[in-house]
């Protein structure tokens, strides 16, 4: 069995005007699909066979134990597949999901950051300040304590020994230029600000519940 491209729960253009349909289509069917193809190829190789059949989460968690000949390929493309699979679930058309955190998630944000606006401000700084390509993350660490971090390239907080601060991601933003350049050109902060309008807080709350139980995000990762 090989990994396959997940379907979106919404149309490519459903996040407009904040995320344009052309970018969504290219981002998913070209960039994300390339990570999947490269990951599958590495797992089919002799050196990658030891991880064949592993879950996407397990590949990310254990990438440092892979043979050196395939470690970088698995790190870049396993991370790329995990990060994007999660990213699509973290967005929803305006009005189709909760527009703000509530319940236990909001309590955790308030306790850690002093409020949602303060959390967003810190997250925005992490996203805008990531040099080059990468991601910004809201995560749960030891004891479920929330923290914000960023990672380069397609690394993610599940990657022990790779991520600067490992943890369980509950919200992530892609700040590679291919995620925003067609609409926002070099105006990354404008893209970051616009993205909050389509964050699916229902899904973030679900991932926070997962993290509270010591689990990485429970996602549908299709196989073919």
PDB file of C-alpha atoms in Angstrom:
ATOM      1  CA  UNK A   1       0.000   0.000   0.000  1.00  0.00           C
ATOM      2  CA  UNK A   2       1.127   3.541  -0.795  1.00  0.00           C
ATOM      3  CA  UNK A   3       0.105   6.950   0.480  1.00  0.00           C
ATOM      4  CA  UNK A   4      -2.432   8.887  -1.606  1.00  0.00           C
ATOM      5  CA  UNK A   5      -3.485  12.513  -1.951  1.00  0.00           C
ATOM      6  CA  UNK A   6      -6.350  13.307   0.444  1.00  0.00           C
ATOM      7  CA  UNK A   7      -9.503  14.951  -0.829  1.00  0.00           C
ATOM      8  CA  UNK A   8     -10.512  18.377   0.399  1.00  0.00           C
ATOM      9  CA  UNK A   9     -13.678  18.818   2.443  1.00  0.00           C
ATOM     10  CA  UNK A  10     -14.388  21.974   0.400  1.00  0.00           C
ATOM     11  CA  UNK A  11     -13.850  23.270  -3.147  1.00  0.00           C
ATOM     12  CA  UNK A  12     -10.555  24.845  -4.159  1.00  0.00           C
ATOM     13  CA  UNK A  13     -12.199  28.276  -4.368  1.00  0.00           C
ATOM     14  CA  UNK A  14     -14.183  27.950  -1.139  1.00  0.00           C
ATOM     15  CA  UNK A  15     -11.641  29.889   0.934  1.00  0.00           C
ATOM     16  CA  UNK A  16     -11.708  32.982  -1.266  1.00  0.00           C
ATOM     17  CA  UNK A  17     -11.065  35.857  -0.986  1.00  0.00           C
ATOM     18  CA  UNK A  18      -8.535  34.911   1.689  1.00  0.00           C
ATOM     19  CA  UNK A  19      -6.903  31.928  -0.077  1.00  0.00           C
ATOM     20  CA  UNK A  20      -7.438  31.887  -3.833  1.00  0.00           C
ATOM     21  CA  UNK A  21      -8.613  28.801  -5.694  1.00  0.00           C
ATOM     22  CA  UNK A  22      -5.701  28.702  -8.129  1.00  0.00           C
ATOM     23  CA  UNK A  23      -3.182  28.603  -5.303  1.00  0.00           C
ATOM     24  CA  UNK A  24      -5.183  25.910  -3.496  1.00  0.00           C
ATOM     25  CA  UNK A  25      -5.299  23.709  -6.587  1.00  0.00           C
ATOM     26  CA  UNK A  26      -1.610  24.060  -7.417  1.00  0.00           C
ATOM     27  CA  UNK A  27      -0.580  23.752  -3.789  1.00  0.00           C
ATOM     28  CA  UNK A  28      -2.456  20.484  -3.282  1.00  0.00           C
ATOM     29  CA  UNK A  29      -2.289  18.720  -6.646  1.00  0.00           C
ATOM     30  CA  UNK A  30       1.272  19.740  -7.517  1.00  0.00           C
ATOM     31  CA  UNK A  31       3.298  20.521  -4.383  1.00  0.00           C
ATOM     32  CA  UNK A  32       1.585  18.185  -1.918  1.00  0.00           C
ATOM     33  CA  UNK A  33       1.282  15.403  -4.468  1.00  0.00           C
ATOM     34  CA  UNK A  34       5.006  15.637  -5.212  1.00  0.00           C
ATOM     35  CA  UNK A  35       5.811  15.048  -1.547  1.00  0.00           C
ATOM     36  CA  UNK A  36       3.575  11.973  -1.596  1.00  0.00           C
ATOM     37  CA  UNK A  37       5.179  10.556  -4.741  1.00  0.00           C
ATOM     38  CA  UNK A  38       8.673  11.125  -3.369  1.00  0.00           C
ATOM     39  CA  UNK A  39       7.745   9.584  -0.030  1.00  0.00           C
ATOM     40  CA  UNK A  40       6.264   6.517  -1.696  1.00  0.00           C
ATOM     41  CA  UNK A  41       9.369   6.159  -3.838  1.00  0.00           C
ATOM     42  CA  UNK A  42      11.652   6.267  -0.806  1.00  0.00           C
ATOM     43  CA  UNK A  43       9.561   3.668   1.013  1.00  0.00           C
ATOM     44  CA  UNK A  44       9.742   1.366  -2.012  1.00  0.00           C
ATOM     45  CA  UNK A  45      13.542   1.548  -2.050  1.00  0.00           C
ATOM     46  CA  UNK A  46      15.714  -1.053  -0.366  1.00  0.00           C
ATOM     47  CA  UNK A  47      16.972   1.420   2.234  1.00  0.00           C
ATOM     48  CA  UNK A  48      13.495   2.748   3.004  1.00  0.00           C
ATOM     49  CA  UNK A  49      11.806  -0.623   3.234  1.00  0.00           C
ATOM     50  CA  UNK A  50      12.218  -0.716   6.995  1.00  0.00           C
ATOM     51  CA  UNK A  51       9.620   2.048   7.298  1.00  0.00           C
ATOM     52  CA  UNK A  52       7.259   0.705   4.654  1.00  0.00           C
ATOM     53  CA  UNK A  53       3.863   0.121   6.246  1.00  0.00           C
ATOM     54  CA  UNK A  54       4.527   2.671   8.994  1.00  0.00           C
ATOM     55  CA  UNK A  55       1.931   5.336   9.679  1.00  0.00           C
ATOM     56  CA  UNK A  56       2.662   8.870   8.565  1.00  0.00           C
ATOM     57  CA  UNK A  57       2.974   9.875  12.214  1.00  0.00           C
ATOM     58  CA  UNK A  58       5.467   7.086  12.873  1.00  0.00           C
ATOM     59  CA  UNK A  59       7.585   8.128   9.899  1.00  0.00           C
ATOM     60  CA  UNK A  60       7.805  11.671  11.265  1.00  0.00           C
ATOM     61  CA  UNK A  61       8.541  10.529  14.800  1.00  0.00           C
ATOM     62  CA  UNK A  62      11.212   8.016  13.782  1.00  0.00           C
ATOM     63  CA  UNK A  63      12.832   9.702  10.797  1.00  0.00           C
ATOM     64  CA  UNK A  64      16.139  10.123  12.643  1.00  0.00           C
ATOM     65  CA  UNK A  65      16.443   6.345  12.879  1.00  0.00           C
ATOM     66  CA  UNK A  66      16.138   5.833   9.106  1.00  0.00           C
ATOM     67  CA  UNK A  67      19.233   4.873   7.098  1.00  0.00           C
ATOM     68  CA  UNK A  68      21.265   7.954   6.215  1.00  0.00           C
ATOM     69  CA  UNK A  69      20.761   7.284   2.499  1.00  0.00           C
ATOM     70  CA  UNK A  70      17.012   7.938   2.769  1.00  0.00           C
ATOM     71  CA  UNK A  71      16.749   9.989   5.954  1.00  0.00           C
ATOM     72  CA  UNK A  72      16.612  13.381   4.252  1.00  0.00           C
ATOM     73  CA  UNK A  73      14.097  12.201   1.650  1.00  0.00           C
ATOM     74  CA  UNK A  74      11.838  10.760   4.340  1.00  0.00           C
ATOM     75  CA  UNK A  75      12.243  13.844   6.515  1.00  0.00           C
ATOM     76  CA  UNK A  76      11.394  16.299   3.738  1.00  0.00           C
ATOM     77  CA  UNK A  77       8.627  14.321   2.094  1.00  0.00           C
ATOM     78  CA  UNK A  78       7.156  12.529   5.103  1.00  0.00           C
ATOM     79  CA  UNK A  79       7.024  15.910   6.807  1.00  0.00           C
ATOM     80  CA  UNK A  80       5.600  17.515   3.680  1.00  0.00           C
ATOM     81  CA  UNK A  81       2.829  14.932   3.496  1.00  0.00           C
ATOM     82  CA  UNK A  82       1.965  15.150   7.203  1.00  0.00           C
ATOM     83  CA  UNK A  83       2.075  18.950   7.318  1.00  0.00           C
ATOM     84  CA  UNK A  84      -0.114  19.450   4.268  1.00  0.00           C
ATOM     85  CA  UNK A  85      -2.599  16.724   5.196  1.00  0.00           C
ATOM     86  CA  UNK A  86      -3.075  18.513   8.500  1.00  0.00           C
ATOM     87  CA  UNK A  87      -3.084  21.983   6.919  1.00  0.00           C
ATOM     88  CA  UNK A  88      -6.082  21.288   4.644  1.00  0.00           C
ATOM     89  CA  UNK A  89      -8.151  20.165   7.657  1.00  0.00           C
ATOM     90  CA  UNK A  90      -7.307  23.339   9.572  1.00  0.00           C
ATOM     91  CA  UNK A  91      -9.216  25.560   7.138  1.00  0.00           C
ATOM     92  CA  UNK A  92     -12.890  25.892   6.268  1.00  0.00           C
ATOM     93  CA  UNK A  93     -15.083  28.313   4.313  1.00  0.00           C
ATOM     94  CA  UNK A  94     -16.222  31.309   6.329  1.00  0.00           C
ATOM     95  CA  UNK A  95     -19.400  30.507   8.236  1.00  0.00           C
ATOM     96  CA  UNK A  96     -19.040  26.711   8.006  1.00  0.00           C
ATOM     97  CA  UNK A  97     -17.121  26.221  11.267  1.00  0.00           C
ATOM     98  CA  UNK A  98     -16.552  27.979  14.569  1.00  0.00           C
ATOM     99  CA  UNK A  99     -14.920  31.355  13.978  1.00  0.00           C
ATOM    100  CA  UNK A 100     -13.108  31.434  17.337  1.00  0.00           C
ATOM    101  CA  UNK A 101     -11.820  28.944  19.909  1.00  0.00           C
ATOM    102  CA  UNK A 102     -14.110  27.970  22.759  1.00  0.00           C
ATOM    103  CA  UNK A 103     -14.341  25.544  25.641  1.00  0.00           C
ATOM    104  CA  UNK A 104     -11.221  23.774  26.866  1.00  0.00           C
ATOM    105  CA  UNK A 105      -9.154  25.076  23.966  1.00  0.00           C
ATOM    106  CA  UNK A 106      -9.970  28.700  24.747  1.00  0.00           C
ATOM    107  CA  UNK A 107      -9.277  28.120  28.429  1.00  0.00           C
ATOM    108  CA  UNK A 108      -5.857  26.718  27.562  1.00  0.00           C
ATOM    109  CA  UNK A 109      -5.100  29.651  25.256  1.00  0.00           C
ATOM    110  CA  UNK A 110      -6.227  32.163  27.864  1.00  0.00           C
ATOM    111  CA  UNK A 111      -4.182  30.444  30.567  1.00  0.00           C
ATOM    112  CA  UNK A 112      -1.019  30.279  28.468  1.00  0.00           C
ATOM    113  CA  UNK A 113      -1.092  33.476  26.442  1.00  0.00           C
ATOM    114  CA  UNK A 114      -3.571  35.735  28.220  1.00  0.00           C
ATOM    115  CA  UNK A 115      -6.139  35.598  25.426  1.00  0.00           C
ATOM    116  CA  UNK A 116      -6.732  34.674  21.804  1.00  0.00           C
ATOM    117  CA  UNK A 117      -5.458  37.983  20.441  1.00  0.00           C
ATOM    118  CA  UNK A 118      -2.202  37.629  22.363  1.00  0.00           C
ATOM    119  CA  UNK A 119      -1.800  34.070  21.062  1.00  0.00           C
ATOM    120  CA  UNK A 120      -2.370  35.256  17.491  1.00  0.00           C
ATOM    121  CA  UNK A 121       0.170  38.029  17.907  1.00  0.00           C
ATOM    122  CA  UNK A 122       2.831  35.589  19.069  1.00  0.00           C
ATOM    123  CA  UNK A 123       1.902  33.082  16.347  1.00  0.00           C
ATOM    124  CA  UNK A 124       2.048  35.799  13.683  1.00  0.00           C
ATOM    125  CA  UNK A 125       5.541  36.768  14.800  1.00  0.00           C
ATOM    126  CA  UNK A 126       6.684  33.153  14.539  1.00  0.00           C
ATOM    127  CA  UNK A 127       5.159  32.828  11.065  1.00  0.00           C
ATOM    128  CA  UNK A 128       6.445  36.146   9.723  1.00  0.00           C
ATOM    129  CA  UNK A 129       9.846  35.659  11.312  1.00  0.00           C
ATOM    130  CA  UNK A 130      10.513  32.204   9.878  1.00  0.00           C
ATOM    131  CA  UNK A 131      13.418  32.877   7.526  1.00  0.00           C
ATOM    132  CA  UNK A 132      12.899  31.333   4.100  1.00  0.00           C
ATOM    133  CA  UNK A 133      10.441  28.440   3.905  1.00  0.00           C
ATOM    134  CA  UNK A 134       8.747  26.660   6.775  1.00  0.00           C
ATOM    135  CA  UNK A 135       5.815  26.500   9.167  1.00  0.00           C
ATOM    136  CA  UNK A 136       4.466  28.143  12.308  1.00  0.00           C
ATOM    137  CA  UNK A 137       2.820  25.902  14.925  1.00  0.00           C
ATOM    138  CA  UNK A 138       0.609  26.010  17.980  1.00  0.00           C
ATOM    139  CA  UNK A 139       1.447  22.884  19.957  1.00  0.00           C
ATOM    140  CA  UNK A 140       0.819  21.057  23.194  1.00  0.00           C
ATOM    141  CA  UNK A 141       3.936  20.031  25.098  1.00  0.00           C
ATOM    142  CA  UNK A 142       4.495  18.219  28.362  1.00  0.00           C
ATOM    143  CA  UNK A 143       1.373  18.215  30.494  1.00  0.00           C
ATOM    144  CA  UNK A 144      -0.658  19.673  27.643  1.00  0.00           C
ATOM    145  CA  UNK A 145       0.996  23.092  28.037  1.00  0.00           C
ATOM    146  CA  UNK A 146       0.529  25.131  24.864  1.00  0.00           C
ATOM    147  CA  UNK A 147       3.451  26.749  23.096  1.00  0.00           C
ATOM    148  CA  UNK A 148       4.228  28.353  19.745  1.00  0.00           C
ATOM    149  CA  UNK A 149       7.177  27.420  17.587  1.00  0.00           C
ATOM    150  CA  UNK A 150       8.259  27.332  13.964  1.00  0.00           C
ATOM    151  CA  UNK A 151      10.162  24.835  11.858  1.00  0.00           C
ATOM    152  CA  UNK A 152      12.148  25.151   8.631  1.00  0.00           C
ATOM    153  CA  UNK A 153      11.276  23.470   5.361  1.00  0.00           C
ATOM    154  CA  UNK A 154       8.880  20.535   5.969  1.00  0.00           C
ATOM    155  CA  UNK A 155       9.995  19.709   9.505  1.00  0.00           C
ATOM    156  CA  UNK A 156       7.309  19.488  12.178  1.00  0.00           C
ATOM    157  CA  UNK A 157       7.161  19.288  15.982  1.00  0.00           C
ATOM    158  CA  UNK A 158       6.699  15.491  15.958  1.00  0.00           C
ATOM    159  CA  UNK A 159      10.272  15.048  14.728  1.00  0.00           C
ATOM    160  CA  UNK A 160      12.304  14.332  17.840  1.00  0.00           C
ATOM    161  CA  UNK A 161      15.844  15.533  17.420  1.00  0.00           C
ATOM    162  CA  UNK A 162      14.808  17.678  14.452  1.00  0.00           C
ATOM    163  CA  UNK A 163      12.248  20.172  15.756  1.00  0.00           C
ATOM    164  CA  UNK A 164      13.676  22.924  17.962  1.00  0.00           C
ATOM    165  CA  UNK A 165      10.871  22.280  20.460  1.00  0.00           C
ATOM    166  CA  UNK A 166       9.063  18.960  19.991  1.00  0.00           C
ATOM    167  CA  UNK A 167       5.389  18.626  20.832  1.00  0.00           C
ATOM    168  CA  UNK A 168       1.959  17.705  19.511  1.00  0.00           C
ATOM    169  CA  UNK A 169       0.818  20.147  16.808  1.00  0.00           C
ATOM    170  CA  UNK A 170      -2.773  21.379  16.932  1.00  0.00           C
ATOM    171  CA  UNK A 171      -2.544  24.304  14.483  1.00  0.00           C
ATOM    172  CA  UNK A 172      -0.048  24.944  11.706  1.00  0.00           C
ATOM    173  CA  UNK A 173       0.451  27.546   8.993  1.00  0.00           C
ATOM    174  CA  UNK A 174       2.422  26.984   5.785  1.00  0.00           C
ATOM    175  CA  UNK A 175       4.640  29.989   5.088  1.00  0.00           C
ATOM    176  CA  UNK A 176       6.386  28.622   2.022  1.00  0.00           C
ATOM    177  CA  UNK A 177       5.995  31.160  -0.783  1.00  0.00           C
ATOM    178  CA  UNK A 178       4.035  28.689  -2.903  1.00  0.00           C
ATOM    179  CA  UNK A 179       1.267  28.880  -0.275  1.00  0.00           C
ATOM    180  CA  UNK A 180       0.589  32.563  -0.890  1.00  0.00           C
ATOM    181  CA  UNK A 181       2.710  34.141  -3.629  1.00  0.00           C
ATOM    182  CA  UNK A 182       0.115  34.212  -6.448  1.00  0.00           C
ATOM    183  CA  UNK A 183      -2.195  36.397  -4.369  1.00  0.00           C
ATOM    184  CA  UNK A 184       0.034  38.113  -1.818  1.00  0.00           C
ATOM    185  CA  UNK A 185       3.418  38.179  -3.620  1.00  0.00           C
ATOM    186  CA  UNK A 186       6.036  39.075  -0.976  1.00  0.00           C
ATOM    187  CA  UNK A 187       3.455  40.292   1.571  1.00  0.00           C
ATOM    188  CA  UNK A 188       3.680  37.357   3.953  1.00  0.00           C
ATOM    189  CA  UNK A 189       2.221  39.268   6.966  1.00  0.00           C
ATOM    190  CA  UNK A 190      -0.877  40.100   4.887  1.00  0.00           C
ATOM    191  CA  UNK A 191      -1.328  36.408   4.046  1.00  0.00           C
ATOM    192  CA  UNK A 192      -0.916  35.456   7.705  1.00  0.00           C
ATOM    193  CA  UNK A 193      -3.532  37.988   8.808  1.00  0.00           C
ATOM    194  CA  UNK A 194      -5.973  36.852   6.121  1.00  0.00           C
ATOM    195  CA  UNK A 195      -5.537  33.180   6.987  1.00  0.00           C
ATOM    196  CA  UNK A 196      -7.103  33.588  10.435  1.00  0.00           C
ATOM    197  CA  UNK A 197     -10.435  34.214   8.663  1.00  0.00           C
ATOM    198  CA  UNK A 198     -10.552  30.609   7.436  1.00  0.00           C
ATOM    199  CA  UNK A 199      -9.114  28.755  10.432  1.00  0.00           C
ATOM    200  CA  UNK A 200     -11.383  25.840  11.351  1.00  0.00           C
ATOM    201  CA  UNK A 201     -11.485  26.141  15.120  1.00  0.00           C
ATOM    202  CA  UNK A 202     -13.650  23.020  15.407  1.00  0.00           C
ATOM    203  CA  UNK A 203     -10.770  20.978  14.010  1.00  0.00           C
ATOM    204  CA  UNK A 204      -8.214  22.779  16.192  1.00  0.00           C
ATOM    205  CA  UNK A 205     -10.344  21.902  19.226  1.00  0.00           C
ATOM    206  CA  UNK A 206     -10.426  18.264  18.105  1.00  0.00           C
ATOM    207  CA  UNK A 207      -6.649  18.208  17.771  1.00  0.00           C
ATOM    208  CA  UNK A 208      -6.329  19.836  21.192  1.00  0.00           C
ATOM    209  CA  UNK A 209      -8.458  17.031  22.626  1.00  0.00           C
ATOM    210  CA  UNK A 210      -6.152  14.526  20.909  1.00  0.00           C
ATOM    211  CA  UNK A 211      -3.114  16.279  22.381  1.00  0.00           C
ATOM    212  CA  UNK A 212      -4.683  16.371  25.839  1.00  0.00           C
ATOM    213  CA  UNK A 213      -4.821  12.579  25.604  1.00  0.00           C
ATOM    214  CA  UNK A 214      -1.200  12.384  24.471  1.00  0.00           C
ATOM    215  CA  UNK A 215      -2.010  11.756  20.813  1.00  0.00           C
ATOM    216  CA  UNK A 216      -0.922  13.441  17.600  1.00  0.00           C
ATOM    217  CA  UNK A 217      -3.738  14.795  15.393  1.00  0.00           C
ATOM    218  CA  UNK A 218      -6.163  12.089  14.328  1.00  0.00           C
ATOM    219  CA  UNK A 219      -6.364  12.594  10.564  1.00  0.00           C
ATOM    220  CA  UNK A 220      -7.633  10.630   7.612  1.00  0.00           C
ATOM    221  CA  UNK A 221      -4.453   9.653   5.743  1.00  0.00           C
ATOM    222  CA  UNK A 222      -5.626   7.767   2.632  1.00  0.00           C
ATOM    223  CA  UNK A 223      -3.777   4.831   1.107  1.00  0.00           C
ATOM    224  CA  UNK A 224      -3.975   3.351  -2.356  1.00  0.00           C
TER     225      UNK A 224
END
